[in-house]
CSV table of C-alpha atoms in Angstrom, one decimal:
chain,number,residue,atom,x,y,z
A,10,UNK,CA,-6.0,16.9,-23.7
A,11,UNK,CA,-5.7,16.7,-27.3
A,12,UNK,CA,-4.1,19.2,-29.9
A,13,UNK,CA,-4.9,19.6,-33.7
A,14,UNK,CA,-3.0,21.5,-36.1
A,15,UNK,CA,-3.1,21.8,-39.6
A,16,UNK,CA,-0.1,20.4,-41.3
A,17,UNK,CA,1.7,22.4,-43.9
A,18,UNK,CA,4.3,21.9,-46.4
A,19,UNK,CA,7.8,23.9,-47.1
A,20,UNK,CA,5.5,26.8,-49.0
A,21,UNK,CA,2.7,26.6,-46.3
A,22,UNK,CA,-0.1,24.9,-48.5
A,23,UNK,CA,-2.1,22.2,-46.9
A,24,UNK,CA,-0.9,18.8,-47.5
A,25,UNK,CA,-3.1,15.9,-48.0
A,26,UNK,CA,-3.0,12.3,-49.5
A,27,UNK,CA,-5.4,11.9,-52.2
A,28,UNK,CA,-6.3,8.1,-52.8
A,29,UNK,CA,-4.7,6.6,-55.8
A,30,UNK,CA,-5.8,3.4,-57.4
A,31,UNK,CA,-3.0,3.0,-60.2
A,32,UNK,CA,-0.7,0.3,-59.0
A,33,UNK,CA,2.0,1.3,-61.5
A,34,UNK,CA,5.9,1.2,-59.8
A,35,UNK,CA,5.6,5.2,-60.4
A,36,UNK,CA,2.5,5.8,-58.4
A,37,UNK,CA,3.7,3.7,-55.9
A,38,UNK,CA,6.9,5.9,-55.4
A,39,UNK,CA,5.1,8.9,-55.5
A,40,UNK,CA,2.7,7.6,-52.7
A,41,UNK,CA,5.5,6.6,-50.7
A,42,UNK,CA,7.2,10.2,-51.1
A,43,UNK,CA,3.9,12.1,-50.1
A,44,UNK,CA,3.7,9.8,-46.9
A,45,UNK,CA,7.3,10.5,-46.0
A,46,UNK,CA,6.6,14.3,-46.7
A,47,UNK,CA,3.3,14.2,-44.3
A,48,UNK,CA,5.0,12.5,-41.8
A,49,UNK,CA,7.9,15.1,-42.1
A,50,UNK,CA,5.6,17.7,-41.8
A,51,UNK,CA,3.5,16.3,-39.3
A,52,UNK,CA,6.6,15.9,-36.9
A,53,UNK,CA,7.5,19.5,-37.8
A,54,UNK,CA,4.3,20.7,-36.8
A,55,UNK,CA,4.1,19.4,-33.4
A,56,UNK,CA,5.7,21.4,-30.2
A,57,UNK,CA,7.5,18.6,-29.1
A,58,UNK,CA,11.3,18.0,-30.0
A,59,UNK,CA,11.8,14.3,-31.5
A,60,UNK,CA,15.0,12.9,-32.5
A,61,UNK,CA,15.7,9.3,-34.2
A,62,UNK,CA,18.9,7.8,-34.1
A,63,UNK,CA,20.0,4.1,-35.6
A,64,UNK,CA,21.5,1.4,-33.5
A,65,UNK,CA,24.9,2.9,-34.1
A,66,UNK,CA,23.4,6.4,-32.6
A,67,UNK,CA,23.8,8.1,-35.9
A,68,UNK,CA,21.2,10.7,-36.3
A,69,UNK,CA,18.3,9.8,-38.9
A,70,UNK,CA,15.8,12.2,-38.0
A,71,UNK,CA,15.5,15.7,-36.4
A,72,UNK,CA,12.6,17.6,-36.6
A,73,UNK,CA,12.7,21.4,-37.5
A,74,UNK,CA,11.9,22.6,-33.9
A,75,UNK,CA,14.6,20.9,-32.2
A,76,UNK,CA,16.9,21.7,-35.1
A,77,UNK,CA,16.0,25.3,-34.9
A,78,UNK,CA,16.9,25.1,-30.8
A,79,UNK,CA,20.0,23.7,-31.3
A,80,UNK,CA,21.0,26.0,-34.0
A,81,UNK,CA,21.4,23.2,-36.4
A,82,UNK,CA,20.5,22.2,-40.2
A,83,UNK,CA,18.2,19.3,-39.9
A,84,UNK,CA,19.7,17.7,-43.1
A,85,UNK,CA,23.1,18.2,-42.7
A,86,UNK,CA,23.3,16.5,-39.4
A,87,UNK,CA,21.9,13.2,-40.8
A,88,UNK,CA,24.4,10.4,-39.9
A,89,UNK,CA,26.2,12.4,-37.4
A,90,UNK,CA,26.6,10.8,-33.9
A,91,UNK,CA,23.9,12.0,-31.7
A,92,UNK,CA,26.5,12.9,-28.9
A,93,UNK,CA,27.8,15.4,-31.3
A,94,UNK,CA,24.7,17.4,-32.0
A,95,UNK,CA,22.8,17.3,-28.5
A,96,UNK,CA,25.1,17.6,-25.2
A,97,UNK,CA,24.0,15.3,-22.5
A,98,UNK,CA,22.2,13.0,-24.4
A,99,UNK,CA,21.4,9.6,-23.2
A,100,UNK,CA,20.4,8.0,-26.7
A,101,UNK,CA,23.6,5.5,-26.4
A,102,UNK,CA,22.6,4.6,-22.9
A,103,UNK,CA,18.8,3.5,-24.1
A,104,UNK,CA,20.5,1.8,-26.9
A,105,UNK,CA,22.9,-0.3,-24.7
A,106,UNK,CA,20.0,-1.2,-22.1
A,107,UNK,CA,17.2,-1.5,-24.5
A,108,UNK,CA,15.0,0.1,-21.6
A,109,UNK,CA,13.0,3.1,-21.9
A,110,UNK,CA,14.2,6.3,-19.7
A,111,UNK,CA,11.0,8.3,-19.0
A,112,UNK,CA,10.6,12.0,-17.7
A,113,UNK,CA,14.0,12.4,-17.3
A,114,UNK,CA,16.1,16.0,-16.8
A,115,UNK,CA,18.3,16.9,-19.0
A,116,UNK,CA,20.3,19.8,-19.5
A,117,UNK,CA,20.7,21.2,-22.8
A,118,UNK,CA,22.3,24.6,-23.9
A,119,UNK,CA,21.7,25.8,-20.3
A,120,UNK,CA,17.9,25.0,-19.9
A,121,UNK,CA,16.7,22.1,-17.7
A,122,UNK,CA,14.4,20.2,-20.0
A,123,UNK,CA,12.3,16.9,-19.4
A,124,UNK,CA,12.9,14.4,-22.0
A,125,UNK,CA,11.6,10.7,-22.8
A,126,UNK,CA,13.8,7.9,-24.9
A,127,UNK,CA,12.4,4.8,-26.0
A,128,UNK,CA,14.2,2.0,-27.8
A,129,UNK,CA,12.9,0.8,-31.2
A,130,UNK,CA,12.4,-2.9,-31.8
A,131,UNK,CA,11.6,-4.7,-35.1
A,132,UNK,CA,11.1,-8.6,-34.9
A,133,UNK,CA,12.7,-8.4,-31.7
A,134,UNK,CA,16.1,-6.8,-32.7
A,135,UNK,CA,17.3,-3.3,-31.6
A,136,UNK,CA,17.3,-1.0,-34.9
A,137,UNK,CA,17.5,2.4,-33.0
A,138,UNK,CA,16.0,4.6,-30.3
A,139,UNK,CA,13.5,8.0,-30.3
A,140,UNK,CA,13.6,10.7,-28.1
A,141,UNK,CA,11.6,13.5,-27.5
A,142,UNK,CA,11.8,16.8,-25.2
A,143,UNK,CA,8.0,17.0,-23.7
A,144,UNK,CA,8.9,20.1,-21.5
A,145,UNK,CA,11.4,22.6,-22.4
A,146,UNK,CA,12.2,23.8,-19.0
A,147,UNK,CA,11.2,22.8,-15.3
A,148,UNK,CA,8.8,25.8,-14.9
A,149,UNK,CA,6.8,24.3,-17.7
A,150,UNK,CA,6.6,20.8,-16.1
A,151,UNK,CA,6.1,22.4,-12.7
A,152,UNK,CA,3.0,24.3,-14.3
A,153,UNK,CA,1.3,21.1,-15.8
A,154,UNK,CA,2.2,19.3,-13.0
A,155,UNK,CA,0.6,21.4,-10.6
A,156,UNK,CA,-2.8,21.6,-12.5
A,157,UNK,CA,-2.9,17.8,-12.9
A,158,UNK,CA,-2.2,17.3,-9.1
A,159,UNK,CA,-5.1,20.0,-8.6
A,160,UNK,CA,-7.5,18.2,-10.8
A,161,UNK,CA,-6.6,15.1,-8.9
A,162,UNK,CA,-7.0,16.4,-5.6
A,163,UNK,CA,-10.6,17.8,-6.3
A,164,UNK,CA,-11.8,14.5,-7.8
A,165,UNK,CA,-10.2,12.6,-4.6
A,166,UNK,CA,-12.0,15.0,-2.5
A,167,UNK,CA,-15.4,14.3,-4.2
A,168,UNK,CA,-15.0,11.0,-4.7
A,169,UNK,CA,-14.5,10.1,-0.9
A,170,UNK,CA,-17.5,12.6,-0.3
A,171,UNK,CA,-19.4,10.3,-2.5
A,172,UNK,CA,-18.3,7.2,-1.2
A,173,UNK,CA,-18.0,7.6,2.2
A,174,UNK,CA,-20.7,10.6,3.4
A,175,UNK,CA,-20.8,8.9,7.0
A,176,UNK,CA,-16.9,8.3,7.6
A,177,UNK,CA,-16.6,4.9,6.4
A,178,UNK,CA,-14.4,4.6,3.6
A,179,UNK,CA,-13.5,1.1,2.7
A,180,UNK,CA,-15.8,-1.8,1.4
A,181,UNK,CA,-15.1,-5.3,1.4
A,182,UNK,CA,-14.1,-5.4,-2.3
A,183,UNK,CA,-11.4,-2.9,-1.5
A,184,UNK,CA,-9.5,-5.1,0.6
A,185,UNK,CA,-6.5,-6.9,-1.6
A,186,UNK,CA,-6.2,-10.8,-0.9
A,187,UNK,CA,-7.4,-13.8,-2.7
A,188,UNK,CA,-5.4,-16.6,-0.6
A,189,UNK,CA,-7.8,-18.9,1.2
A,190,UNK,CA,-7.4,-17.3,4.8
A,191,UNK,CA,-8.4,-14.1,3.0
A,192,UNK,CA,-11.1,-15.3,1.4
A,193,UNK,CA,-12.5,-17.5,4.5
A,194,UNK,CA,-12.3,-14.0,6.2
A,195,UNK,CA,-14.2,-12.3,3.7
A,196,UNK,CA,-17.1,-14.9,4.0
A,197,UNK,CA,-17.5,-14.8,7.7
A,198,UNK,CA,-17.5,-10.6,7.3
A,199,UNK,CA,-20.3,-11.1,4.8
A,200,UNK,CA,-22.3,-13.2,7.3
A,201,UNK,CA,-21.8,-11.1,10.2
A,202,UNK,CA,-22.2,-7.9,9.0
A,203,UNK,CA,-25.9,-7.7,8.5
A,204,UNK,CA,-26.4,-8.3,12.3
A,205,UNK,CA,-25.9,-6.0,14.8
A,206,UNK,CA,-23.5,-8.1,17.2
A,207,UNK,CA,-20.5,-6.9,18.9
A,208,UNK,CA,-17.4,-7.7,16.7
A,209,UNK,CA,-13.8,-8.1,18.2
A,210,UNK,CA,-11.2,-8.1,15.4
A,211,UNK,CA,-7.9,-9.1,16.2
A,212,UNK,CA,-4.6,-9.2,14.6
A,213,UNK,CA,-1.0,-8.1,14.6
A,214,UNK,CA,-0.1,-4.8,14.1
A,215,UNK,CA,-0.3,-3.4,10.3
A,216,UNK,CA,-2.7,-6.3,9.1
A,217,UNK,CA,-5.5,-3.7,8.3
A,218,UNK,CA,-8.0,-4.4,11.2
A,219,UNK,CA,-9.4,-1.3,10.8
A,220,UNK,CA,-10.4,-1.9,6.7
A,221,UNK,CA,-12.5,-4.7,8.3
A,222,UNK,CA,-14.4,-2.1,10.6
A,223,UNK,CA,-15.0,-0.2,7.7
A,224,UNK,CA,-16.2,-3.0,5.7
A,225,UNK,CA,-18.5,-4.4,8.5
A,226,UNK,CA,-20.0,-1.0,8.7
A,227,UNK,CA,-20.5,-0.6,4.7
A,228,UNK,CA,-22.1,-4.0,4.6
A,229,UNK,CA,-24.5,-3.6,7.3
A,230,UNK,CA,-27.9,-2.2,7.5
A,231,UNK,CA,-26.3,1.0,9.5
A,232,UNK,CA,-24.4,1.8,6.3
A,233,UNK,CA,-26.3,5.0,5.9
A,234,UNK,CA,-25.5,6.0,9.8
A,235,UNK,CA,-22.6,7.6,10.9
A,236,UNK,CA,-19.1,5.4,11.3
A,237,UNK,CA,-16.9,7.0,14.1
A,238,UNK,CA,-13.8,6.2,15.1
A,239,UNK,CA,-11.6,6.1,18.3
A,240,UNK,CA,-8.1,4.9,19.1
A,241,UNK,CA,-8.2,4.0,22.8
A,242,UNK,CA,-4.2,4.2,22.9
A,243,UNK,CA,-4.0,7.7,21.8
A,244,UNK,CA,-6.2,9.6,24.3
A,245,UNK,CA,-4.9,10.7,27.4
A,246,UNK,CA,-6.7,8.3,30.4
A,247,UNK,CA,-8.1,12.1,32.1
A,248,UNK,CA,-9.6,13.1,28.6
A,249,UNK,CA,-11.0,9.4,27.2
A,250,UNK,CA,-14.5,9.7,29.4
A,251,UNK,CA,-15.1,13.2,27.9
A,252,UNK,CA,-14.3,11.7,24.4
A,253,UNK,CA,-16.5,8.7,24.7
A,254,UNK,CA,-19.4,10.1,26.3
A,255,UNK,CA,-19.0,13.8,26.1
A,256,UNK,CA,-19.4,16.5,28.5
A,257,UNK,CA,-22.0,19.6,29.4
A,258,UNK,CA,-21.4,23.2,29.6
A,259,UNK,CA,-19.4,23.9,32.9
A,260,UNK,CA,-18.4,20.2,33.5
A,261,UNK,CA,-14.6,21.4,34.0
A,262,UNK,CA,-12.5,24.1,33.6
A,263,UNK,CA,-12.1,24.8,30.0
A,264,UNK,CA,-15.2,22.8,29.0
A,265,UNK,CA,-16.4,24.1,25.9
A,266,UNK,CA,-19.5,26.4,25.9
A,267,UNK,CA,-22.9,24.5,25.2
A,268,UNK,CA,-20.7,21.1,25.7
A,269,UNK,CA,-19.8,18.5,23.3
A,270,UNK,CA,-21.0,15.3,22.1
A,271,UNK,CA,-19.1,12.2,22.5
A,272,UNK,CA,-18.4,9.5,20.5
A,273,UNK,CA,-21.2,7.4,21.5
A,274,UNK,CA,-23.4,10.2,20.9
A,275,UNK,CA,-22.2,11.0,17.4
A,276,UNK,CA,-22.2,7.3,16.1
A,277,UNK,CA,-26.1,6.9,17.1
A,278,UNK,CA,-27.6,4.9,14.7
A,279,UNK,CA,-24.5,3.8,13.3
A,280,UNK,CA,-21.3,2.0,14.4
A,281,UNK,CA,-18.6,2.9,16.7
A,282,UNK,CA,-15.3,1.5,16.3
A,283,UNK,CA,-12.8,1.3,19.1
A,284,UNK,CA,-9.2,0.7,18.1
A,285,UNK,CA,-6.9,-0.8,20.6
A,286,UNK,CA,-9.4,-1.5,23.1
A,287,UNK,CA,-6.9,-3.8,25.1
A,288,UNK,CA,-4.7,-0.2,26.0
A,289,UNK,CA,-8.3,1.1,27.7
A,290,UNK,CA,-8.0,1.9,31.5
A,291,UNK,CA,-9.7,-0.3,33.9
A,292,UNK,CA,-11.9,2.7,35.4
A,293,UNK,CA,-13.0,3.3,31.8
A,294,UNK,CA,-13.6,-0.1,30.9
A,295,UNK,CA,-16.3,-0.5,33.8
A,296,UNK,CA,-18.2,2.8,32.3
A,297,UNK,CA,-17.9,1.2,28.8
A,298,UNK,CA,-19.4,-2.1,30.1
A,299,UNK,CA,-22.2,-0.2,31.5
A,300,UNK,CA,-22.9,1.6,28.2
A,301,UNK,CA,-23.0,-1.6,26.3
A,302,UNK,CA,-25.3,-3.5,28.6
A,303,UNK,CA,-28.1,-0.5,29.2
A,304,UNK,CA,-27.4,1.3,25.8
A,305,UNK,CA,-27.4,4.8,27.6
A,306,UNK,CA,-25.1,7.3,28.0
A,307,UNK,CA,-24.4,9.9,30.7
A,308,UNK,CA,-21.9,12.8,29.5
A,309,UNK,CA,-19.7,14.5,32.2
A,310,UNK,CA,-21.5,16.9,34.0
A,311,UNK,CA,-25.0,15.6,33.0
A,312,UNK,CA,-27.9,14.8,35.2
A,313,UNK,CA,-29.6,12.2,32.9
A,314,UNK,CA,-29.0,9.4,30.6
A,315,UNK,CA,-29.4,9.5,26.8
A,316,UNK,CA,-30.3,6.4,25.2
A,317,UNK,CA,-28.0,5.4,22.1
A,318,UNK,CA,-28.3,2.6,19.3
A,319,UNK,CA,-24.7,1.9,18.7
A,320,UNK,CA,-23.2,-1.2,17.1
A,321,UNK,CA,-19.7,-1.7,18.4
A,322,UNK,CA,-16.6,-3.0,16.6
A,323,UNK,CA,-13.5,-3.2,18.6
A,324,UNK,CA,-9.8,-4.1,17.4
A,325,UNK,CA,-6.7,-5.1,19.4
A,326,UNK,CA,-3.2,-6.6,18.8
A,327,UNK,CA,-3.0,-7.5,22.3
A,328,UNK,CA,-4.0,-10.9,23.7
A,329,UNK,CA,-6.9,-10.2,25.7
A,330,UNK,CA,-7.2,-13.5,27.7
A,331,UNK,CA,-3.8,-12.9,29.4
A,332,UNK,CA,-4.5,-9.2,30.2
A,333,UNK,CA,-7.7,-10.9,31.8
A,334,UNK,CA,-5.9,-13.2,33.7
A,335,UNK,CA,-3.6,-10.4,34.8
A,336,UNK,CA,-6.4,-8.4,35.8
A,337,UNK,CA,-5.3,-5.6,33.4
A,338,UNK,CA,-8.6,-6.1,31.3
A,339,UNK,CA,-12.4,-6.8,32.8
A,340,UNK,CA,-13.7,-10.4,32.2
A,341,UNK,CA,-17.0,-9.5,31.7
A,342,UNK,CA,-16.1,-6.6,29.3
A,343,UNK,CA,-14.4,-9.2,27.2
A,344,UNK,CA,-17.2,-11.2,26.8
A,345,UNK,CA,-19.6,-8.4,25.8
A,346,UNK,CA,-17.2,-7.0,23.1
A,347,UNK,CA,-15.9,-10.6,21.9
A,348,UNK,CA,-19.6,-11.6,20.6
A,349,UNK,CA,-18.2,-12.7,17.0
A,350,UNK,CA,-14.2,-12.4,16.8
A,351,UNK,CA,-12.4,-12.2,13.5
A,352,UNK,CA,-8.6,-12.8,13.4
A,353,UNK,CA,-7.0,-11.1,10.6
A,354,UNK,CA,-3.9,-13.1,9.3
A,355,UNK,CA,-0.8,-11.5,9.3
A,356,UNK,CA,1.0,-11.2,6.2
A,357,UNK,CA,3.7,-14.3,6.5
A,358,UNK,CA,0.8,-16.6,6.6
A,359,UNK,CA,-0.6,-15.2,3.2
A,360,UNK,CA,2.3,-14.8,0.8
A,361,UNK,CA,0.2,-15.9,-2.2
A,362,UNK,CA,-1.2,-12.1,-1.5
A,363,UNK,CA,2.5,-10.3,-1.9
A,364,UNK,CA,2.4,-10.0,-5.7
A,365,UNK,CA,-1.3,-8.4,-5.8
A,366,UNK,CA,-0.5,-6.3,-2.7
A,367,UNK,CA,2.6,-4.9,-4.0
A,368,UNK,CA,1.2,-3.8,-7.4
A,369,UNK,CA,-1.8,-2.1,-5.7
A,370,UNK,CA,0.8,-0.3,-3.2
A,371,UNK,CA,3.0,0.6,-6.0
A,372,UNK,CA,0.1,2.0,-8.3
A,373,UNK,CA,-1.2,4.1,-5.5
A,374,UNK,CA,2.2,5.5,-4.7
A,375,UNK,CA,2.3,6.2,-8.5
A,376,UNK,CA,-1.0,8.1,-8.6
A,377,UNK,CA,0.2,10.2,-5.4
A,378,UNK,CA,3.5,11.2,-7.0
A,379,UNK,CA,2.0,11.5,-10.7
A,380,UNK,CA,4.3,9.0,-12.1
A,381,UNK,CA,4.0,5.7,-13.9
A,382,UNK,CA,3.8,2.6,-11.3
A,383,UNK,CA,7.4,1.0,-11.6
A,384,UNK,CA,7.3,-3.1,-12.5
A,385,UNK,CA,8.5,-5.2,-9.8
A,386,UNK,CA,11.1,-7.8,-10.7
A,387,UNK,CA,10.9,-11.3,-10.3
A,388,UNK,CA,14.2,-11.2,-8.3
A,389,UNK,CA,12.7,-8.2,-6.0
A,390,UNK,CA,9.4,-10.5,-5.3
A,391,UNK,CA,11.2,-13.4,-4.2
A,392,UNK,CA,13.0,-11.2,-1.7
A,393,UNK,CA,9.5,-10.0,-0.8
A,394,UNK,CA,8.3,-13.3,-0.2
A,395,UNK,CA,11.3,-14.6,1.5
A,396,UNK,CA,11.0,-11.8,4.4
A,397,UNK,CA,9.2,-12.7,7.5
A,398,UNK,CA,7.2,-9.4,7.8
A,399,UNK,CA,6.7,-8.6,11.4
A,400,UNK,CA,5.3,-5.4,10.3
A,401,UNK,CA,2.7,-6.8,8.1
A,402,UNK,CA,1.5,-4.9,5.3
A,403,UNK,CA,2.2,-1.5,6.9
A,404,UNK,CA,5.7,-2.6,6.7
A,405,UNK,CA,5.4,-3.8,3.2
A,406,UNK,CA,4.0,-0.2,2.0
A,407,UNK,CA,7.0,1.5,4.0
A,408,UNK,CA,9.5,-1.1,1.9
A,409,UNK,CA,7.7,-0.4,-1.5
A,410,UNK,CA,7.7,3.4,-0.8
A,411,UNK,CA,11.5,3.7,-0.5
A,412,UNK,CA,12.0,1.6,-3.5
A,413,UNK,CA,9.6,3.4,-5.5
A,414,UNK,CA,11.8,6.7,-4.9
A,415,UNK,CA,15.2,4.6,-4.9
A,416,UNK,CA,14.5,2.6,-8.0
A,417,UNK,CA,13.7,3.1,-11.8
A,418,UNK,CA,11.1,2.1,-13.9
A,419,UNK,CA,11.9,-1.5,-12.9
A,420,UNK,CA,12.6,-2.2,-9.0
A,421,UNK,CA,15.3,-4.3,-8.5
A,422,UNK,CA,16.6,-6.4,-5.2
A,423,UNK,CA,19.2,-3.7,-4.9
A,424,UNK,CA,16.6,-0.9,-4.4
A,425,UNK,CA,15.1,-3.1,-1.3
A,426,UNK,CA,16.5,-2.4,2.2
A,427,UNK,CA,19.2,-5.1,3.1
A,428,UNK,CA,16.9,-6.6,6.0
A,429,UNK,CA,14.5,-7.6,3.5
A,430,UNK,CA,14.7,-11.4,2.7
A,431,UNK,CA,16.8,-11.9,5.9
A,432,UNK,CA,15.8,-14.9,8.3
A,433,UNK,CA,13.9,-13.9,11.3
A,434,UNK,CA,12.6,-15.9,14.2
A,435,UNK,CA,16.0,-16.7,15.7
A,436,UNK,CA,16.0,-18.0,18.7
A,437,UNK,CA,17.4,-15.6,21.7
A,438,UNK,CA,20.0,-17.8,23.9
A,439,UNK,CA,19.1,-15.5,26.8
A,440,UNK,CA,15.8,-17.2,27.1
A,441,UNK,CA,16.7,-20.8,25.8
A,442,UNK,CA,19.1,-23.2,26.6
A,443,UNK,CA,18.1,-25.6,23.7
A,444,UNK,CA,19.1,-24.1,19.9
A,445,UNK,CA,16.0,-23.2,17.6
A,446,UNK,CA,17.7,-25.5,15.0
A,447,UNK,CA,17.4,-29.0,17.3
A,448,UNK,CA,15.5,-31.7,16.2
A,449,UNK,CA,11.9,-31.9,17.3
A,450,UNK,CA,11.8,-34.5,20.1
A,451,UNK,CA,9.3,-37.6,20.0
A,452,UNK,CA,6.0,-37.4,22.1
A,453,UNK,CA,6.5,-40.7,23.1
A,454,UNK,CA,10.5,-40.6,24.0
A,455,UNK,CA,11.5,-37.0,24.6
A,456,UNK,CA,15.4,-36.5,24.4
A,457,UNK,CA,16.6,-34.6,27.6
A,458,UNK,CA,17.3,-31.4,27.6
A,459,UNK,CA,20.3,-29.5,28.6
A,460,UNK,CA,20.0,-29.0,32.4
A,461,UNK,CA,18.7,-25.5,33.0
A,462,UNK,CA,20.8,-22.7,34.5
A,463,UNK,CA,18.0,-20.9,36.0
A,464,UNK,CA,14.3,-21.1,36.7
A,465,UNK,CA,13.6,-18.6,33.8
A,466,UNK,CA,15.4,-21.1,31.2
A,467,UNK,CA,13.6,-24.2,32.9
A,468,UNK,CA,10.1,-22.4,32.4
A,469,UNK,CA,11.2,-21.2,29.0
A,470,UNK,CA,11.9,-25.3,28.0
A,471,UNK,CA,8.8,-26.4,29.4
A,472,UNK,CA,6.9,-24.1,27.5
A,473,UNK,CA,8.6,-24.5,24.2
A,474,UNK,CA,7.9,-28.4,24.8
A,475,UNK,CA,4.1,-27.7,25.7
A,476,UNK,CA,3.8,-25.7,22.3
A,477,UNK,CA,5.6,-28.5,20.3
A,478,UNK,CA,3.6,-31.2,21.5
A,479,UNK,CA,0.2,-29.1,20.7
A,480,UNK,CA,1.2,-28.2,17.3
A,481,UNK,CA,1.9,-31.8,16.4
A,482,UNK,CA,-1.2,-33.2,18.3
A,483,UNK,CA,-3.1,-30.3,16.1
A,484,UNK,CA,-1.2,-31.4,13.0
A,485,UNK,CA,0.2,-28.3,12.7
A,486,UNK,CA,-3.0,-26.0,12.7
A,487,UNK,CA,-2.4,-23.3,15.0
A,488,UNK,CA,-5.5,-22.4,15.6
A,489,UNK,CA,-6.5,-25.8,17.2
A,490,UNK,CA,-3.3,-25.8,19.2
A,491,UNK,CA,-4.1,-22.3,20.8
A,492,UNK,CA,-7.3,-23.6,21.8
A,493,UNK,CA,-5.8,-26.7,22.9
A,494,UNK,CA,-3.3,-24.9,25.1
A,495,UNK,CA,-6.1,-22.5,26.0
A,496,UNK,CA,-4.5,-19.2,24.9
A,497,UNK,CA,-5.4,-16.8,22.1
A,498,UNK,CA,-4.1,-17.5,18.6
A,499,UNK,CA,-2.0,-14.1,18.8
A,500,UNK,CA,-0.5,-15.1,22.3
A,501,UNK,CA,0.4,-18.5,20.3
A,502,UNK,CA,2.1,-16.4,17.7
A,503,UNK,CA,4.1,-14.5,20.2
A,504,UNK,CA,5.3,-17.4,21.8
A,505,UNK,CA,6.4,-18.9,18.7
A,506,UNK,CA,8.3,-16.1,17.7
A,507,UNK,CA,9.9,-16.0,21.2
A,508,UNK,CA,10.8,-19.5,21.1
A,509,UNK,CA,12.2,-19.6,17.3
A,510,UNK,CA,9.4,-21.6,16.2
A,511,UNK,CA,7.5,-19.3,14.0
A,512,UNK,CA,10.0,-20.3,11.0
A,513,UNK,CA,9.5,-24.3,12.0
A,514,UNK,CA,5.8,-24.1,12.4
A,515,UNK,CA,3.6,-24.7,9.4
């Protein structure tokens, strides 16, 4: 929003600069004086209060509205130290630090005001500072801020309605990451998205598995159809069947009049995303398998089957192969949903994406709070890159949110939690008798291990040795090592972490 005001001189007449072509010294002096008068009149015409100081903090300019509020003569205070004229000023701090201070609260003559302060440089040398009072009291600032937030909320609402009329919000271009692993994953998503095969998205908690479910739907032929989500771990077992398949009126006590369609019926012609599918109860797994095979749904209390056309995308952070072996997950259902597997890499395996991820997350926080996005210092970025990130992108988002509110315009290492940058993956001595820092043994001549004190320790030693041998045989490739061991890649990560090998493995 721009404001236009007439600029007047002392007598109220309109001021304007007429073009003069005479290059004589007298004419140049006249033109320069005219420019200064015009600039002074312009600064006096605005509603913002402005003060300019030199490198020593002496006042060089004070516009008329500010002088009027301070009850001083603008010409008489020239040269005086700014701290003698403006109470609680921080202009000296800006001169010392050379950094701007934006939207700072300042108490002046009993009024809380919002002020900006900027250093002034010429040819790289600090020559002064300028300060402005943007809002003359906090009520005025709250009014403007409330209007802006209301407009932003309205724009976000309509933007989401336009971009995701069917429930899918994100597309592949919204996912931040340019590391080789992320580029390879994006390429795979583009290949499988147009088809209708079931997809199993695997990865640790906080890696962003749901984003890829959205992207698969948005890139498929079903993009105009509904995108329905269900977290299998968040629904009580007694209600899960009704949530998935719906129910008829009178099916049970408290059933809604007219019944209720289930997630499968709602997703007809589109995509159903089953998050945390590894936590689904066994009894419900059998019913889900039947629906996936027959493409027919029977609601609770119904007497007939209803055909549905649904693409199922499932996600889990649990090792389904181990759950199959232990009888906690049906093997036939595993093969049914694992037609096309996708593995989302953890954040520690794509550290090259940290700078762009951090910038994106800080910008999003700034939009939500109405602030300017802070800069991340090199030292703070180094701390972030050194961290193990067991919580992945979700943990990074929480860490940056804390630093966003604790830090200023530049986030420093001191603004980050103490745990960030500490080494993780330390061996638990209760599980292993050999230290994590012990040198790797040769595959042809293994060094003797310490005699285990229990069967548990012996099994842990043997498992660790098998993992080390598999990693060496696979030349550090964890996917090949997991395949050689006959376990899922996520299971391998769990074992690497437990044995203190995660930081050592490439």
